[in-house]
XYZ file of C-alpha atoms in Angstrom:
459
model
C -1.502 -47.638 -40.762
C -3.022 -50.870 -39.468
C -2.195 -52.701 -36.264
C 0.642 -50.267 -35.511
C 2.650 -51.238 -38.596
C 2.673 -50.049 -42.167
C 4.611 -51.690 -44.970
C 5.982 -49.254 -47.571
C 7.832 -50.208 -50.723
C 9.642 -47.283 -52.334
C 12.555 -46.954 -54.758
C 15.862 -46.547 -52.966
C 19.540 -46.686 -53.805
C 21.602 -49.732 -52.875
C 24.652 -48.143 -51.335
C 26.321 -51.367 -50.192
C 25.608 -55.002 -49.418
C 26.191 -57.312 -46.524
C 26.697 -60.913 -47.585
C 25.044 -62.972 -44.851
C 27.737 -65.352 -43.589
C 25.930 -67.163 -40.806
C 22.597 -67.823 -39.192
C 21.713 -69.165 -35.743
C 19.809 -72.359 -34.976
C 18.642 -73.202 -31.457
C 18.232 -76.908 -30.673
C 15.600 -77.867 -28.095
C 16.033 -80.576 -25.473
C 12.557 -81.933 -26.064
C 11.668 -85.360 -24.720
C 15.199 -86.328 -23.723
C 15.622 -88.575 -20.696
C 18.971 -87.695 -19.071
C 20.624 -89.965 -16.533
C 21.065 -88.133 -13.216
C 24.818 -88.329 -12.684
C 25.762 -85.181 -10.806
C 29.125 -86.666 -9.813
C 30.208 -86.826 -13.452
C 32.278 -89.929 -12.772
C 32.754 -92.580 -15.436
C 30.725 -95.771 -14.982
C 31.901 -99.031 -16.504
C 29.212 -101.480 -17.533
C 30.055 -105.050 -18.531
C 28.236 -107.394 -20.871
C 25.766 -109.823 -19.226
C 25.698 -107.836 -15.950
C 22.380 -106.649 -14.497
C 21.681 -102.894 -14.266
C 18.706 -101.235 -12.579
C 17.277 -98.015 -14.033
C 15.437 -96.295 -11.194
C 13.269 -93.207 -10.812
C 14.650 -92.775 -7.294
C 17.020 -89.879 -7.987
C 18.431 -90.031 -4.452
C 20.423 -93.122 -5.380
C 24.040 -92.608 -6.379
C 24.798 -93.658 -9.973
C 26.921 -96.792 -10.251
C 27.355 -99.942 -12.309
C 24.343 -101.363 -10.428
C 21.957 -98.381 -10.339
C 21.342 -95.463 -12.704
C 18.731 -92.866 -11.641
C 16.572 -91.016 -14.187
C 14.175 -88.191 -13.389
C 11.031 -89.764 -14.881
C 8.555 -91.403 -12.528
C 6.578 -93.179 -15.230
C 9.423 -95.219 -16.692
C 8.397 -98.582 -15.211
C 4.832 -98.055 -16.469
C 5.767 -97.670 -20.135
C 8.289 -100.533 -20.280
C 7.803 -104.298 -20.395
C 9.988 -107.371 -20.605
C 11.933 -107.559 -23.876
C 11.958 -103.803 -24.560
C 15.217 -102.173 -25.642
C 16.929 -99.221 -23.927
C 19.974 -97.349 -25.202
C 22.282 -95.251 -23.019
C 25.047 -92.905 -24.141
C 26.201 -89.326 -24.533
C 25.281 -89.369 -28.218
C 23.814 -92.874 -28.236
C 25.231 -95.227 -30.824
C 27.878 -93.120 -32.578
C 29.790 -95.950 -34.199
C 32.160 -96.121 -31.226
C 30.176 -98.521 -29.087
C 32.495 -98.373 -26.091
C 30.669 -95.128 -25.150
C 27.109 -96.405 -25.637
C 25.194 -99.226 -23.961
C 22.424 -101.444 -25.225
C 20.090 -102.816 -22.523
C 17.319 -105.403 -22.604
C 14.490 -105.071 -20.077
C 14.165 -108.178 -17.887
C 11.448 -107.004 -15.489
C 9.857 -103.945 -13.877
C 9.429 -103.581 -10.129
C 7.837 -100.425 -8.716
C 10.211 -97.541 -9.436
C 12.828 -99.862 -10.892
C 13.474 -101.342 -14.325
C 15.914 -104.273 -14.222
C 17.956 -104.683 -17.397
C 20.546 -106.973 -18.953
C 23.675 -105.228 -20.266
C 24.243 -106.350 -23.873
C 27.677 -104.811 -24.499
C 30.656 -103.634 -22.471
C 31.077 -99.842 -22.398
C 32.010 -96.889 -20.236
C 29.554 -93.996 -19.932
C 30.602 -90.613 -18.605
C 29.407 -87.035 -18.473
C 25.997 -86.069 -19.836
C 24.248 -89.364 -20.675
C 20.923 -89.789 -22.463
C 18.479 -92.653 -22.378
C 16.452 -93.671 -25.420
C 13.663 -96.227 -25.221
C 13.138 -97.778 -28.629
C 9.617 -97.369 -30.054
C 8.058 -96.497 -26.687
C 6.101 -93.280 -26.137
C 7.129 -91.386 -23.004
C 4.500 -88.937 -21.750
C 6.920 -86.014 -21.617
C 6.134 -82.486 -22.863
C 7.349 -81.543 -26.311
C 8.861 -78.323 -24.927
C 10.551 -78.769 -21.577
C 10.597 -75.961 -19.026
C 14.290 -75.522 -19.837
C 13.459 -75.163 -23.543
C 10.884 -72.481 -22.820
C 13.273 -70.576 -20.587
C 16.084 -70.597 -23.152
C 13.797 -69.608 -26.036
C 12.099 -66.779 -24.114
C 15.382 -65.420 -22.750
C 18.352 -66.226 -24.966
C 16.348 -66.884 -28.132
C 14.391 -63.645 -27.947
C 17.479 -61.610 -27.075
C 19.400 -62.974 -30.063
C 16.481 -63.209 -32.526
C 17.358 -66.778 -33.516
C 16.736 -67.666 -37.162
C 15.784 -71.328 -36.735
C 14.684 -73.658 -33.974
C 15.384 -77.361 -34.285
C 12.424 -79.058 -32.623
C 13.823 -82.292 -31.197
C 11.710 -85.451 -31.038
C 8.927 -84.040 -33.226
C 6.235 -86.698 -33.211
C 3.189 -85.054 -34.748
C 1.952 -81.817 -36.261
C 0.674 -80.557 -32.911
C 4.273 -80.420 -31.655
C 5.112 -77.929 -34.399
C 1.989 -75.864 -33.775
C 2.696 -75.721 -30.046
C 6.177 -74.335 -30.695
C 4.856 -71.759 -33.184
C 2.328 -70.525 -30.637
C 5.066 -70.212 -28.013
C 7.291 -68.298 -30.462
C 4.492 -65.816 -31.146
C 4.075 -65.106 -27.431
C 7.797 -64.284 -27.283
C 7.782 -61.984 -30.326
C 9.700 -64.461 -32.483
C 7.251 -64.371 -35.369
C 9.932 -64.698 -38.062
C 11.823 -67.618 -36.499
C 11.525 -70.736 -38.644
C 10.765 -74.176 -37.222
C 12.767 -77.187 -38.416
C 11.161 -80.394 -37.210
C 13.718 -83.009 -36.191
C 12.412 -86.456 -37.075
C 14.073 -89.102 -34.907
C 11.379 -91.544 -33.827
C 9.036 -94.025 -35.460
C 6.093 -91.867 -34.418
C 7.546 -88.860 -36.247
C 8.097 -91.113 -39.252
C 4.433 -92.186 -39.228
C 3.206 -88.561 -39.142
C 5.865 -87.237 -41.509
C 3.522 -85.871 -44.198
C 1.527 -83.692 -41.785
C 4.685 -82.501 -40.036
C 6.256 -81.548 -43.374
C 3.212 -79.508 -44.328
C 3.385 -77.447 -41.116
C 7.171 -77.116 -40.573
C 9.541 -74.766 -42.437
C 12.116 -77.519 -42.850
C 13.101 -81.010 -41.753
C 16.124 -82.439 -39.952
C 16.585 -86.194 -40.145
C 18.036 -87.077 -36.724
C 19.469 -90.402 -37.740
C 21.069 -91.044 -34.349
C 17.832 -91.894 -32.570
C 16.046 -92.852 -35.777
C 18.749 -95.404 -36.492
C 17.968 -97.237 -33.269
C 14.197 -96.718 -33.374
C 13.961 -98.242 -36.857
C 15.493 -101.528 -38.007
C 18.857 -100.742 -39.695
C 17.643 -102.007 -43.077
C 14.761 -99.493 -43.025
C 16.698 -96.301 -42.305
C 17.883 -95.661 -45.873
C 14.364 -96.184 -47.233
C 12.929 -93.566 -44.906
C 15.779 -91.145 -45.628
C 15.317 -91.342 -49.396
C 11.545 -91.056 -49.102
C 11.802 -88.077 -46.718
C 14.324 -86.233 -48.904
C 12.126 -86.726 -51.969
C 9.022 -85.441 -50.180
C 10.906 -82.374 -48.923
C 12.276 -81.668 -52.405
C 8.906 -81.745 -54.142
C 7.381 -79.652 -51.335
C 10.154 -77.067 -51.751
C 11.229 -77.296 -48.113
C 14.834 -77.711 -46.955
C 15.974 -81.033 -45.534
C 19.128 -81.532 -43.478
C 20.820 -84.883 -42.830
C 22.438 -85.507 -39.440
C 24.911 -88.106 -38.127
C 27.081 -88.693 -41.187
C 30.739 -88.977 -40.071
C 30.490 -90.220 -36.476
C 33.876 -91.964 -36.637
C 35.574 -88.566 -36.961
C 34.899 -87.859 -33.293
C 38.140 -89.748 -32.746
C 39.629 -90.290 -36.213
C 41.226 -87.910 -38.679
C 39.452 -89.436 -41.685
C 35.907 -90.724 -42.198
C 35.288 -94.319 -43.166
C 34.703 -95.076 -46.846
C 31.067 -95.846 -46.046
C 30.636 -92.476 -44.308
C 32.173 -90.573 -47.224
C 29.802 -92.354 -49.591
C 26.883 -91.608 -47.257
C 27.608 -87.863 -47.398
C 27.872 -87.921 -51.188
C 24.633 -89.884 -51.566
C 22.798 -87.356 -49.370
C 23.865 -84.617 -51.813
C 22.942 -86.689 -54.873
C 19.533 -87.512 -53.399
C 18.743 -83.803 -52.949
C 19.582 -82.866 -49.345
C 20.003 -79.157 -48.606
C 22.549 -79.496 -45.833
C 24.644 -81.710 -43.578
C 24.420 -81.306 -39.796
C 27.490 -82.158 -37.726
C 27.143 -82.875 -34.012
C 29.453 -84.945 -31.866
C 32.194 -84.579 -34.496
C 32.473 -80.842 -33.895
C 31.132 -80.564 -30.330
C 33.443 -83.000 -28.585
C 35.402 -84.546 -31.457
C 39.174 -84.342 -31.705
C 39.194 -82.988 -35.274
C 36.332 -80.479 -35.711
C 38.043 -78.289 -38.339
C 39.231 -81.244 -40.394
C 35.733 -82.731 -40.217
C 34.158 -79.583 -41.654
C 36.757 -79.375 -44.432
C 36.438 -83.032 -45.430
C 32.628 -83.022 -45.429
C 32.716 -79.788 -47.449
C 35.019 -81.337 -50.046
C 32.824 -84.429 -50.343
C 29.725 -82.261 -50.847
C 31.479 -80.124 -53.473
C 32.676 -83.205 -55.363
C 29.202 -84.760 -55.292
C 27.655 -81.557 -56.645
C 29.939 -81.678 -59.707
C 28.442 -85.020 -60.769
C 24.881 -84.437 -59.565
C 22.341 -84.806 -62.386
C 20.452 -81.569 -61.837
C 18.330 -82.099 -64.949
C 16.871 -85.263 -63.423
C 16.155 -83.472 -60.137
C 14.518 -80.621 -62.060
C 12.279 -82.938 -64.100
C 11.303 -84.960 -61.035
C 10.101 -81.868 -59.180
C 8.428 -80.312 -62.223
C 6.531 -83.518 -63.000
C 5.320 -83.750 -59.429
C 4.030 -80.167 -59.442
C 2.122 -80.909 -62.629
C -0.018 -78.503 -64.636
C -1.439 -75.957 -64.522
C 1.316 -74.391 -62.424
C 0.887 -71.295 -60.346
C 2.394 -68.135 -61.831
C 5.243 -68.149 -59.295
C 6.071 -71.831 -59.866
C 6.002 -71.393 -63.640
C 8.409 -68.447 -63.630
C 10.785 -69.999 -61.085
C 10.958 -73.288 -62.966
C 11.491 -71.364 -66.208
C 14.430 -69.529 -64.675
C 16.092 -72.815 -63.684
C 15.322 -74.413 -67.041
C 16.823 -71.401 -68.823
C 19.970 -71.679 -66.678
C 20.300 -75.353 -67.679
C 19.652 -74.695 -71.391
C 22.049 -71.757 -71.827
C 24.618 -73.147 -69.376
C 24.488 -70.037 -67.251
C 27.133 -69.445 -64.606
C 24.792 -67.801 -62.117
C 21.170 -67.035 -61.279
C 20.373 -63.677 -59.674
C 16.987 -63.404 -57.954
C 15.516 -60.308 -56.302
C 13.333 -60.941 -53.278
C 12.000 -59.339 -50.112
C 10.299 -62.237 -48.356
C 12.692 -64.907 -49.613
C 9.886 -66.814 -51.353
C 11.284 -66.300 -54.864
C 14.680 -67.653 -53.810
C 13.020 -70.678 -52.187
C 11.156 -71.472 -55.395
C 14.348 -71.205 -57.427
C 16.182 -73.511 -55.015
C 13.268 -75.948 -55.088
C 13.992 -76.721 -58.758
C 17.631 -77.549 -57.923
C 19.533 -75.317 -60.381
C 23.006 -76.547 -61.386
C 24.541 -73.129 -60.691
C 24.819 -70.848 -57.634
C 21.889 -68.567 -56.829
C 22.580 -65.015 -55.631
C 19.485 -63.882 -53.737
C 19.515 -60.084 -53.452
C 17.230 -59.447 -50.492
C 15.589 -56.029 -50.776
C 14.790 -54.560 -47.325
C 11.273 -53.391 -46.564
C 10.731 -50.077 -44.846
C 8.311 -50.415 -41.935
C 6.967 -47.812 -39.579
C 5.560 -47.840 -36.086
C 4.149 -44.842 -34.294
C 7.641 -44.197 -32.903
C 10.199 -45.077 -35.573
C 10.989 -46.241 -39.085
C 12.928 -49.481 -39.517
C 14.227 -51.650 -42.358
C 13.401 -55.361 -42.088
C 14.284 -58.623 -43.905
C 17.733 -59.270 -42.420
C 16.205 -62.405 -40.866
C 14.872 -63.500 -44.258
C 18.350 -63.112 -45.742
C 19.962 -65.234 -43.030
C 17.279 -67.904 -43.305
C 18.056 -68.364 -46.995
C 21.348 -69.929 -45.885
C 19.302 -73.043 -45.136
C 18.588 -73.526 -48.855
C 20.778 -75.513 -51.179
C 22.891 -73.414 -53.535
C 21.589 -70.023 -52.353
C 23.956 -67.176 -51.420
C 21.880 -64.424 -49.772
C 23.012 -60.829 -50.160
C 21.286 -58.333 -47.904
C 20.968 -54.992 -49.640
C 21.922 -51.994 -47.521
C 19.358 -49.327 -48.450
C 19.646 -45.593 -48.824
C 16.313 -43.894 -49.398
C 17.919 -41.022 -51.305
C 16.893 -41.007 -54.921
C 19.305 -42.164 -57.578
C 19.377 -42.431 -61.348
C 19.850 -46.173 -61.121
C 16.881 -48.408 -60.350
C 16.854 -50.812 -57.441
C 17.305 -53.802 -59.753
C 20.130 -52.200 -61.743
C 22.075 -51.322 -58.610
C 21.424 -54.706 -57.035
C 22.431 -56.564 -60.193
C 25.705 -54.645 -60.471
C 26.617 -55.421 -56.869
C 25.704 -59.106 -57.281
C 27.768 -59.433 -60.469
C 30.724 -57.577 -58.964
C 30.602 -59.947 -56.007
C 30.408 -62.958 -58.339
C 33.485 -61.790 -60.203
C 35.403 -61.061 -57.005
C 34.865 -64.585 -55.628
C 35.637 -66.278 -58.951
C 32.134 -67.433 -59.888
C 31.904 -65.214 -62.975
C 34.225 -64.441 -65.880
C 33.899 -62.577 -69.220
C 31.271 -63.930 -71.660
C 29.474 -65.873 -68.904
C 25.675 -65.894 -69.074
C 23.482 -64.901 -66.136
C 19.811 -65.682 -65.604
C 17.923 -62.914 -63.788
C 14.618 -63.448 -61.981
C 12.901 -60.216 -60.937
C 9.620 -58.374 -60.543
C 8.575 -55.889 -63.191
C 5.431 -54.140 -62.058
C 3.012 -56.850 -60.948
C 4.702 -59.560 -63.015
C 7.679 -61.843 -62.441
C 10.002 -62.141 -65.416
C 13.098 -64.101 -66.405
C 15.815 -62.664 -68.628
C 19.279 -63.715 -69.744
C 22.293 -61.389 -69.758
C 25.855 -61.964 -70.840
C 28.953 -60.455 -69.307
C 31.042 -58.381 -71.719
C 34.269 -59.865 -73.020
């Protein structure tokens, strides 16, 4: 026993499985600048009018004055700068978002020209394009929610809003450790030019990336956004880290169908190699949240049927180069075998989740069943099984279906792998992913070695 914990790996019988159906992500507030509108009343702003943004929060919000709780605003702005206001900023429905041009600064006040007519109501954010506000990465509210609600619910992921450099990620990790959230993964949300400039270092430190295209789309020139997205997705793919694309079907906040451009945007994200799509305003305040999820799901499924997985595989393999590590070599071999024999499924056994992540990295063309084997840990007071968090976190990986094994330490004639494989195959058959004569690629540990083998279902 060392440090109060002892990891023990023993044979046990898999008596049942729990297929992980959901995981929890907590989104931080970060460096948001909210407009102080306690009245909640709607404010109509008209094009070519003058509007004063003030740090005097005692002033009542109106079409002439909008207070914001940030005393240094006039110091970081200058004539010609651009400010955006809105509940979700520019969503595609511009009658809810406002574009302002700074005319002058005067003490606590910033006098602006209104560039478009709109009505803002409820919780309203302010975004200053390409200007660094000296606000903490983790607000006091963030810290309170993480230490209280996050710790109580053992959140699986934290979306770190407005990540600008690698130190932001390290600061959050240190705070998570002090709140006993050692296993919680950090997804850095890139939504500013500064985050874009430090992307490579952020990617190396974070567990995953979210491309927050709402703010990024107004911080970067429109013609540059797609270049950054494609570059970021590629870098995440070759690094083997999940990447999630946000702000894809904004028009569905008020419409039953996405635009043709939005539908194509979703499909292209899948074809480029994204791991997931993040919905926001469409499901939080939109009129058609269920329809939005169904339509985006259908677009993703259709795109996956025409995705050239062989090209994705070769691109990642060529980037890794040679000599490969043992783990990379076996994982890539498992995916290559699945492509060559046209397997219907890959089954991977894992405890930490690392094997499943490597398999997903090489973008197999078939579903991956990750059978997560619990680890038995002991403290001076009790024995516990761990790895449920690892199973849930695998839901963030493209094509991976985590199955958490439910252990029974009684001995059995069947080995762990045999029992786990049977349960995985039975589940595959029950959900229609497997049929007689289908081939299955199996990735497992045998002694100290990782091996790949191919099985075929009986007729």
